[in-house]
mmCIF file of C-alpha atoms (C1' of nucleotides) in Angstrom:
data_model
loop_
_atom_site.group_PDB
_atom_site.id
_atom_site.type_symbol
_atom_site.label_atom_id
_atom_site.label_comp_id
_atom_site.label_asym_id
_atom_site.label_seq_id
_atom_site.Cartn_x
_atom_site.Cartn_y
_atom_site.Cartn_z
ATOM 1 C CA UNK K 1 0.093 -0.339 -0.107
ATOM 2 C CA UNK K 2 3.164 2.442 -0.842
ATOM 3 C CA UNK K 3 1.801 5.531 -1.770
ATOM 4 C CA UNK K 4 2.345 6.266 -5.232
ATOM 5 C CA UNK K 5 5.719 8.400 -6.569
ATOM 6 C CA UNK K 6 3.611 12.222 -7.142
ATOM 7 C CA UNK K 7 8.002 12.912 -9.922
ATOM 8 C CA UNK K 8 8.230 11.184 -12.928
ATOM 9 C CA UNK K 9 11.341 9.339 -13.581
ATOM 10 C CA UNK K 10 13.381 11.393 -15.638
ATOM 11 C CA UNK K 11 11.606 14.772 -15.439
ATOM 12 C CA UNK K 12 13.917 15.653 -12.473
ATOM 13 C CA UNK K 13 15.917 16.771 -14.213
ATOM 14 C CA UNK K 14 14.168 18.792 -16.471
ATOM 15 C CA UNK K 15 12.348 20.989 -13.769
ATOM 16 C CA UNK K 16 16.446 21.504 -11.977
ATOM 17 C CA UNK K 17 17.304 23.297 -15.509
ATOM 18 C CA UNK K 18 14.114 24.594 -15.580
ATOM 19 C CA UNK K 19 14.911 26.784 -12.351
ATOM 20 C CA UNK K 20 17.643 27.068 -12.780
ATOM 21 C CA UNK K 21 17.561 28.712 -15.713
ATOM 22 C CA UNK K 22 15.524 31.554 -14.328
ATOM 23 C CA UNK K 23 18.044 32.356 -11.675
ATOM 24 C CA UNK K 24 21.005 30.552 -10.279
ATOM 25 C CA UNK K 25 20.539 29.413 -6.569
ATOM 26 C CA UNK K 26 21.167 26.959 -4.062
ATOM 27 C CA UNK K 27 19.790 23.601 -3.512
ATOM 28 C CA UNK K 28 16.754 24.498 -1.107
ATOM 29 C CA UNK K 29 16.117 26.957 -2.987
ATOM 30 C CA UNK K 30 15.289 25.483 -5.944
ATOM 31 C CA UNK K 31 13.619 22.578 -4.772
ATOM 32 C CA UNK K 32 11.205 26.022 -3.496
ATOM 33 C CA UNK K 33 11.602 26.748 -6.872
ATOM 34 C CA UNK K 34 10.089 23.609 -8.654
ATOM 35 C CA UNK K 35 7.631 23.942 -5.663
ATOM 36 C CA UNK K 36 5.941 27.480 -6.372
ATOM 37 C CA UNK K 37 6.574 26.732 -10.764
ATOM 38 C CA UNK K 38 4.535 23.315 -10.342
ATOM 39 C CA UNK K 39 2.412 25.062 -8.215
ATOM 40 C CA UNK K 40 3.040 22.708 -5.095
ATOM 41 C CA UNK K 41 2.396 19.410 -7.058
ATOM 42 C CA UNK K 42 5.927 18.586 -7.223
ATOM 43 C CA UNK K 43 8.442 18.434 -4.014
ATOM 44 C CA UNK K 44 11.628 17.730 -4.985
ATOM 45 C CA UNK K 45 12.896 16.266 -1.441
ATOM 46 C CA UNK K 46 17.219 16.264 -0.244
ATOM 47 C CA UNK K 47 17.594 12.426 -0.687
ATOM 48 C CA UNK K 48 16.211 12.983 -5.049
ATOM 49 C CA UNK K 49 17.334 16.891 -5.301
ATOM 50 C CA UNK K 50 21.389 16.707 -4.302
ATOM 51 C CA UNK K 51 22.864 13.099 -6.087
ATOM 52 C CA UNK K 52 20.620 14.917 -9.229
ATOM 53 C CA UNK K 53 22.402 18.259 -8.551
ATOM 54 C CA UNK K 54 25.757 16.483 -8.684
ATOM 55 C CA UNK K 55 24.488 14.383 -11.862
ATOM 56 C CA UNK K 56 24.112 17.346 -13.627
ATOM 57 C CA UNK K 57 27.063 19.367 -12.522
ATOM 58 C CA UNK K 58 29.080 15.579 -13.213
ATOM 59 C CA UNK K 59 27.333 16.282 -16.840
ATOM 60 C CA UNK K 60 28.844 20.372 -17.308
ATOM 61 C CA UNK K 61 24.846 21.482 -17.427
ATOM 62 C CA UNK K 62 25.533 23.272 -13.845
ATOM 63 C CA UNK K 63 28.823 25.326 -11.858
ATOM 64 C CA UNK K 64 29.039 25.942 -8.389
ATOM 65 C CA UNK K 65 30.373 28.567 -5.578
ATOM 66 C CA UNK K 66 29.813 28.434 -1.404
ATOM 67 C CA UNK K 67 27.915 31.808 -1.127
ATOM 68 C CA UNK K 68 25.515 32.478 1.744
ATOM 69 C CA UNK K 69 21.674 32.462 1.759
ATOM 70 C CA UNK K 70 19.879 35.161 2.289
ATOM 71 C CA UNK K 71 19.220 34.087 5.882
ATOM 72 C CA UNK K 72 22.708 34.138 6.288
ATOM 73 C CA UNK K 73 23.529 30.285 5.726
ATOM 74 C CA UNK K 74 26.589 28.891 4.244
ATOM 75 C CA UNK K 75 25.143 27.803 0.698
ATOM 76 C CA UNK K 76 26.843 25.946 -2.857
ATOM 77 C CA UNK K 77 24.837 28.436 -5.363
ATOM 78 C CA UNK K 78 24.071 26.354 -8.767
ATOM 79 C CA UNK K 79 23.921 28.483 -12.380
ATOM 80 C CA UNK K 80 22.735 27.005 -15.547
ATOM 81 C CA UNK K 81 26.526 26.426 -18.005
ATOM 82 C CA UNK K 82 26.025 27.511 -21.502
ATOM 83 C CA UNK K 83 25.585 23.226 -22.511
ATOM 84 C CA UNK K 84 23.737 22.996 -19.433
ATOM 85 C CA UNK K 85 21.341 25.404 -21.282
ATOM 86 C CA UNK K 86 21.192 23.869 -24.693
ATOM 87 C CA UNK K 87 20.305 20.491 -22.567
ATOM 88 C CA UNK K 88 17.604 22.466 -21.356
ATOM 89 C CA UNK K 89 15.996 23.180 -25.068
ATOM 90 C CA UNK K 90 16.872 19.282 -25.581
ATOM 91 C CA UNK K 91 15.168 17.967 -22.840
ATOM 92 C CA UNK K 92 12.629 20.863 -23.307
ATOM 93 C CA UNK K 93 11.706 19.155 -26.618
ATOM 94 C CA UNK K 94 12.297 15.450 -25.087
ATOM 95 C CA UNK K 95 9.107 16.262 -22.955
ATOM 96 C CA UNK K 96 7.390 18.186 -25.439
ATOM 97 C CA UNK K 97 7.450 15.201 -28.045
ATOM 98 C CA UNK K 98 6.374 12.551 -25.208
ATOM 99 C CA UNK K 99 3.441 14.072 -23.608
ATOM 100 C CA UNK K 100 2.116 14.515 -27.171
ATOM 101 C CA UNK K 101 2.526 11.084 -27.591
ATOM 102 C CA UNK K 102 0.896 10.296 -24.324
ATOM 103 C CA UNK K 103 -1.613 12.403 -24.163
ATOM 104 C CA UNK K 104 -2.943 11.582 -28.609
ATOM 105 C CA UNK K 105 -3.131 7.789 -27.207
ATOM 106 C CA UNK K 106 -5.384 8.469 -23.991
ATOM 107 C CA UNK K 107 -7.499 9.788 -26.544
ATOM 108 C CA UNK K 108 -6.951 8.108 -29.061
ATOM 109 C CA UNK K 109 -10.279 5.227 -29.613
ATOM 110 C CA UNK K 110 -7.538 3.239 -32.678
ATOM 111 C CA UNK J 1 26.903 7.740 -25.160
ATOM 112 C CA UNK J 2 24.012 5.428 -24.835
ATOM 113 C CA UNK J 3 20.538 6.723 -25.700
ATOM 114 C CA UNK J 4 18.504 7.609 -24.223
ATOM 115 C CA UNK J 5 15.241 5.662 -23.242
ATOM 116 C CA UNK J 6 12.140 7.339 -24.647
ATOM 117 C CA UNK J 7 10.285 6.048 -21.495
ATOM 118 C CA UNK J 8 9.388 7.762 -19.047
ATOM 119 C CA UNK J 9 9.172 5.640 -15.427
ATOM 120 C CA UNK J 10 4.986 5.166 -14.696
ATOM 121 C CA UNK J 11 3.660 5.636 -18.207
ATOM 122 C CA UNK J 12 4.868 2.234 -19.277
ATOM 123 C CA UNK J 13 1.307 0.941 -16.763
ATOM 124 C CA UNK J 14 -1.234 3.548 -18.532
ATOM 125 C CA UNK J 15 -0.811 2.983 -21.782
ATOM 126 C CA UNK J 16 -0.354 -0.714 -21.921
ATOM 127 C CA UNK J 17 -4.079 -0.549 -19.545
ATOM 128 C CA UNK J 18 -5.234 1.532 -22.579
ATOM 129 C CA UNK J 19 -4.197 -0.507 -25.002
ATOM 130 C CA UNK J 20 -6.573 -3.091 -23.395
ATOM 131 C CA UNK J 21 -9.572 -1.225 -22.847
ATOM 132 C CA UNK J 22 -9.074 -0.573 -26.547
ATOM 133 C CA UNK J 23 -8.964 -4.464 -27.040
ATOM 134 C CA UNK J 24 -7.944 -7.463 -24.930
ATOM 135 C CA UNK J 25 -5.028 -9.071 -26.754
ATOM 136 C CA UNK J 26 -2.338 -10.420 -25.658
ATOM 137 C CA UNK J 27 1.603 -9.338 -24.985
ATOM 138 C CA UNK J 28 3.294 -8.698 -28.334
ATOM 139 C CA UNK J 29 -0.271 -7.681 -29.548
ATOM 140 C CA UNK J 30 0.190 -4.929 -26.764
ATOM 141 C CA UNK J 31 2.923 -4.047 -27.297
ATOM 142 C CA UNK J 32 2.260 -3.248 -31.210
ATOM 143 C CA UNK J 33 -0.075 -1.161 -30.096
ATOM 144 C CA UNK J 34 1.504 0.965 -27.909
ATOM 145 C CA UNK J 35 3.636 1.760 -30.240
ATOM 146 C CA UNK J 36 1.247 2.849 -32.871
ATOM 147 C CA UNK J 37 -1.123 4.465 -30.676
ATOM 148 C CA UNK J 38 1.625 6.665 -29.824
ATOM 149 C CA UNK J 39 2.125 6.498 -33.892
ATOM 150 C CA UNK J 40 5.645 5.034 -33.094
ATOM 151 C CA UNK J 41 7.631 7.001 -29.986
ATOM 152 C CA UNK J 42 7.469 4.251 -27.903
ATOM 153 C CA UNK J 43 8.397 1.320 -28.363
ATOM 154 C CA UNK J 44 8.203 -1.261 -25.642
ATOM 155 C CA UNK J 45 10.728 -3.737 -25.452
ATOM 156 C CA UNK J 46 9.624 -7.779 -23.379
ATOM 157 C CA UNK J 47 12.160 -7.076 -21.118
ATOM 158 C CA UNK J 48 9.696 -4.291 -19.548
ATOM 159 C CA UNK J 49 6.306 -5.785 -21.294
ATOM 160 C CA UNK J 50 6.995 -8.613 -18.943
ATOM 161 C CA UNK J 51 7.075 -7.905 -15.997
ATOM 162 C CA UNK J 52 4.918 -5.110 -16.230
ATOM 163 C CA UNK J 53 1.620 -7.229 -16.988
ATOM 164 C CA UNK J 54 2.363 -8.905 -14.005
ATOM 165 C CA UNK J 55 2.388 -5.996 -11.884
ATOM 166 C CA UNK J 56 -0.306 -5.251 -12.838
ATOM 167 C CA UNK J 57 -2.530 -8.646 -12.859
ATOM 168 C CA UNK J 58 -1.166 -9.002 -9.486
ATOM 169 C CA UNK J 59 -2.408 -6.055 -8.762
ATOM 170 C CA UNK J 60 -5.945 -7.083 -9.656
ATOM 171 C CA UNK J 61 -6.303 -4.536 -13.028
ATOM 172 C CA UNK J 62 -6.438 -7.434 -15.975
ATOM 173 C CA UNK J 63 -7.143 -11.030 -16.050
ATOM 174 C CA UNK J 64 -5.668 -13.691 -18.762
ATOM 175 C CA UNK J 65 -6.770 -16.836 -20.412
ATOM 176 C CA UNK J 66 -4.596 -19.090 -22.819
ATOM 177 C CA UNK J 67 -4.964 -18.864 -26.136
ATOM 178 C CA UNK J 68 -4.525 -18.675 -29.801
ATOM 179 C CA UNK J 69 -3.208 -16.265 -31.940
ATOM 180 C CA UNK J 70 -4.079 -14.799 -34.872
ATOM 181 C CA UNK J 71 -1.134 -16.810 -36.312
ATOM 182 C CA UNK J 72 -2.405 -19.551 -34.554
ATOM 183 C CA UNK J 73 0.809 -19.368 -31.879
ATOM 184 C CA UNK J 74 -0.350 -20.566 -28.462
ATOM 185 C CA UNK J 75 -0.278 -17.200 -26.278
ATOM 186 C CA UNK J 76 -2.054 -15.190 -23.150
ATOM 187 C CA UNK J 77 -4.696 -13.213 -24.076
ATOM 188 C CA UNK J 78 -5.457 -10.212 -21.438
ATOM 189 C CA UNK J 79 -7.927 -8.492 -19.885
ATOM 190 C CA UNK J 80 -8.889 -5.593 -18.706
ATOM 191 C CA UNK J 81 -11.210 -5.507 -15.031
ATOM 192 C CA UNK J 82 -13.614 -3.965 -13.326
ATOM 193 C CA UNK J 83 -11.062 -2.508 -11.479
ATOM 194 C CA UNK J 84 -8.002 -1.909 -13.832
ATOM 195 C CA UNK J 85 -11.108 0.096 -15.838
ATOM 196 C CA UNK J 86 -10.962 1.766 -12.878
ATOM 197 C CA UNK J 87 -6.941 2.302 -12.683
ATOM 198 C CA UNK J 88 -6.755 3.672 -15.571
ATOM 199 C CA UNK J 89 -9.404 6.384 -15.864
ATOM 200 C CA UNK J 90 -7.309 7.603 -12.298
ATOM 201 C CA UNK J 91 -3.963 7.460 -14.179
ATOM 202 C CA UNK J 92 -5.035 9.215 -16.749
ATOM 203 C CA UNK J 93 -6.137 11.614 -13.795
ATOM 204 C CA UNK J 94 -2.710 11.810 -12.676
ATOM 205 C CA UNK J 95 -1.667 11.760 -15.635
ATOM 206 C CA UNK J 96 -2.647 15.190 -16.910
ATOM 207 C CA UNK J 97 -2.491 16.883 -13.190
ATOM 208 C CA UNK J 98 1.038 16.661 -13.735
ATOM 209 C CA UNK J 99 2.289 17.358 -17.778
ATOM 210 C CA UNK J 100 -0.170 20.204 -17.266
ATOM 211 C CA UNK J 101 1.966 21.357 -13.803
ATOM 212 C CA UNK J 102 5.331 20.374 -15.827
ATOM 213 C CA UNK J 103 3.892 22.379 -19.693
ATOM 214 C CA UNK J 104 3.048 25.721 -17.229
ATOM 215 C CA UNK J 105 6.675 25.135 -15.489
ATOM 216 C CA UNK J 106 8.454 25.013 -18.639
ATOM 217 C CA UNK J 107 6.381 28.166 -20.079
ATOM 218 C CA UNK J 108 6.589 30.066 -17.238
ATOM 219 C CA UNK J 109 9.730 33.178 -17.072
ATOM 220 C CA UNK J 110 7.791 33.459 -12.737
ATOM 221 C "C1'" DC X 1 25.549 33.623 27.071
ATOM 222 C "C1'" DC X 2 23.414 29.408 26.888
ATOM 223 C "C1'" DG X 3 20.134 26.050 24.516
ATOM 224 C "C1'" DC X 4 16.496 25.267 20.627
ATOM 225 C "C1'" DC X 5 15.333 26.457 16.394
ATOM 226 C "C1'" DT X 6 16.065 26.474 11.867
ATOM 227 C "C1'" DC X 7 18.620 26.343 7.150
ATOM 228 C "C1'" DC X 8 21.514 24.144 4.592
ATOM 229 C "C1'" DT X 9 24.471 20.474 2.758
ATOM 230 C "C1'" DA X 10 25.024 15.717 3.016
ATOM 231 C "C1'" DT X 11 25.006 10.115 2.962
ATOM 232 C "C1'" DT X 12 22.265 5.779 3.304
ATOM 233 C "C1'" DG X 13 20.179 1.710 2.484
ATOM 234 C "C1'" DA X 14 15.413 0.341 0.365
ATOM 235 C "C1'" DC X 15 13.207 0.370 -3.664
ATOM 236 C "C1'" DA X 16 10.856 0.104 -7.927
ATOM 237 C "C1'" DT X 17 11.289 0.315 -13.494
ATOM 238 C "C1'" DT X 18 13.775 -0.523 -17.347
ATOM 239 C "C1'" DC X 19 16.494 -2.341 -20.674
ATOM 240 C "C1'" DG X 20 19.372 -5.551 -22.627
ATOM 241 C "C1'" DA X 21 20.416 -10.358 -23.712
ATOM 242 C "C1'" DT X 22 19.038 -14.672 -23.732
ATOM 243 C "C1'" DA X 23 16.427 -18.452 -23.616
ATOM 244 C "C1'" DG X 24 12.789 -21.951 -25.108
ATOM 245 C "C1'" DG X 25 8.387 -23.716 -27.233
ATOM 246 C "C1'" DA X 26 6.053 -24.290 -31.155
ATOM 247 C "C1'" DG X 27 4.290 -23.539 -35.824
ATOM 248 C "C1'" DG X 28 4.476 -22.715 -40.865
ATOM 249 C "C1'" DG X 29 6.987 -22.410 -45.003
ATOM 250 C "C1'" DG X 30 10.800 -24.119 -48.009
ATOM 251 C "C1'" DC A 1 13.455 -31.472 -41.704
ATOM 252 C "C1'" DC A 2 15.195 -27.182 -41.265
ATOM 253 C "C1'" DC A 3 14.644 -23.217 -40.580
ATOM 254 C "C1'" DC A 4 12.640 -18.826 -39.387
ATOM 255 C "C1'" DT A 5 8.547 -16.050 -37.287
ATOM 256 C "C1'" DC A 6 6.535 -15.929 -33.221
ATOM 257 C "C1'" DC A 7 5.592 -15.301 -28.104
ATOM 258 C "C1'" DT A 8 7.088 -15.947 -23.297
ATOM 259 C "C1'" DA A 9 9.611 -15.042 -20.291
ATOM 260 C "C1'" DT A 10 14.050 -14.093 -16.927
ATOM 261 C "C1'" DC A 11 17.896 -13.091 -14.808
ATOM 262 C "C1'" DG A 12 21.812 -9.334 -13.774
ATOM 263 C "C1'" DA A 13 22.939 -4.854 -14.753
ATOM 264 C "C1'" DA A 14 21.390 -0.049 -14.083
ATOM 265 C "C1'" DT A 15 19.384 3.697 -13.045
ATOM 266 C "C1'" DG A 16 16.330 7.334 -10.198
ATOM 267 C "C1'" DT A 17 13.675 7.816 -6.206
ATOM 268 C "C1'" DC A 18 12.205 8.386 -1.088
ATOM 269 C "C1'" DA A 19 12.949 7.954 3.649
ATOM 270 C "C1'" DA A 20 15.636 8.156 7.284
ATOM 271 C "C1'" DT A 21 19.381 10.598 8.989
ATOM 272 C "C1'" DA A 22 23.349 13.198 9.631
ATOM 273 C "C1'" DG A 23 25.820 17.528 11.601
ATOM 274 C "C1'" DG A 24 27.159 22.151 11.099
ATOM 275 C "C1'" DA A 25 26.107 26.913 11.491
ATOM 276 C "C1'" DG A 26 23.406 31.662 12.564
ATOM 277 C "C1'" DG A 27 19.746 33.558 14.774
ATOM 278 C "C1'" DC A 28 16.468 34.341 18.471
ATOM 279 C "C1'" DG A 29 14.703 33.833 23.186
ATOM 280 C "C1'" DG A 30 14.957 33.483 28.310
#
DNA sequence: CCGCCTCCTATTGACATTCGATAGGAGGGG
DNA sequence: CCCCTCCTATCGAATGTCAATAGGAGGCGG
């Protein structure tokens, strides 16, 4: 009787890239931004967030530097790189293609 | 340089349920139907298909019986149960909600 | 100034899902 | 009779997400 996850696997990277395209941010700030962007539909947990950030940084799509948050805490700020912007565009197109295909399938009465 | 999977995790069950709501079918027939519904966007591999079918049957959303295919081969035919139809509706709504949230996020410039 | 709360980063182990590879039975055609 | 196709099926690997947990460090009330 496990509660089904709300987040489709594969969409987390896309949402993080999109959030960072709006402005650089630190980890928890990104999570909050994603929640805000999706009007509460997605809630990103730390156990998902940090592996994803490291993954994206290792791909070269983000870079990071330590700074101080708006609450005066030590925080690592992430920023979208140029190739990261390209990746955002690629993944966005990929999403359109897939979601369109599924939407058509759900309407279809072949 | 591995080819990224096309299939979003969690959507396979939905597509199978939808395919079976159109008509009962056997395994490979379902896979073909999904490919056809999505106009080739999704290609369901046996290694994904059969675990998914067993999973869905175990949940009580499908039932099955052995029969003979249109090519005169021994084939296990799957059929959507009544609770399976309910599940299809639930997952469809879930999909609408999620895809709408992502679509809005990708358009947003908050 | 002390203790607690909050903020922020981070890791670990468990778990579910998908894929690639592979196997094998059985019908049909050359 | 032999091979090709159809159909079901499983295994191991890889991936991604989550729950739980840890810990440092600033701020604030008492």
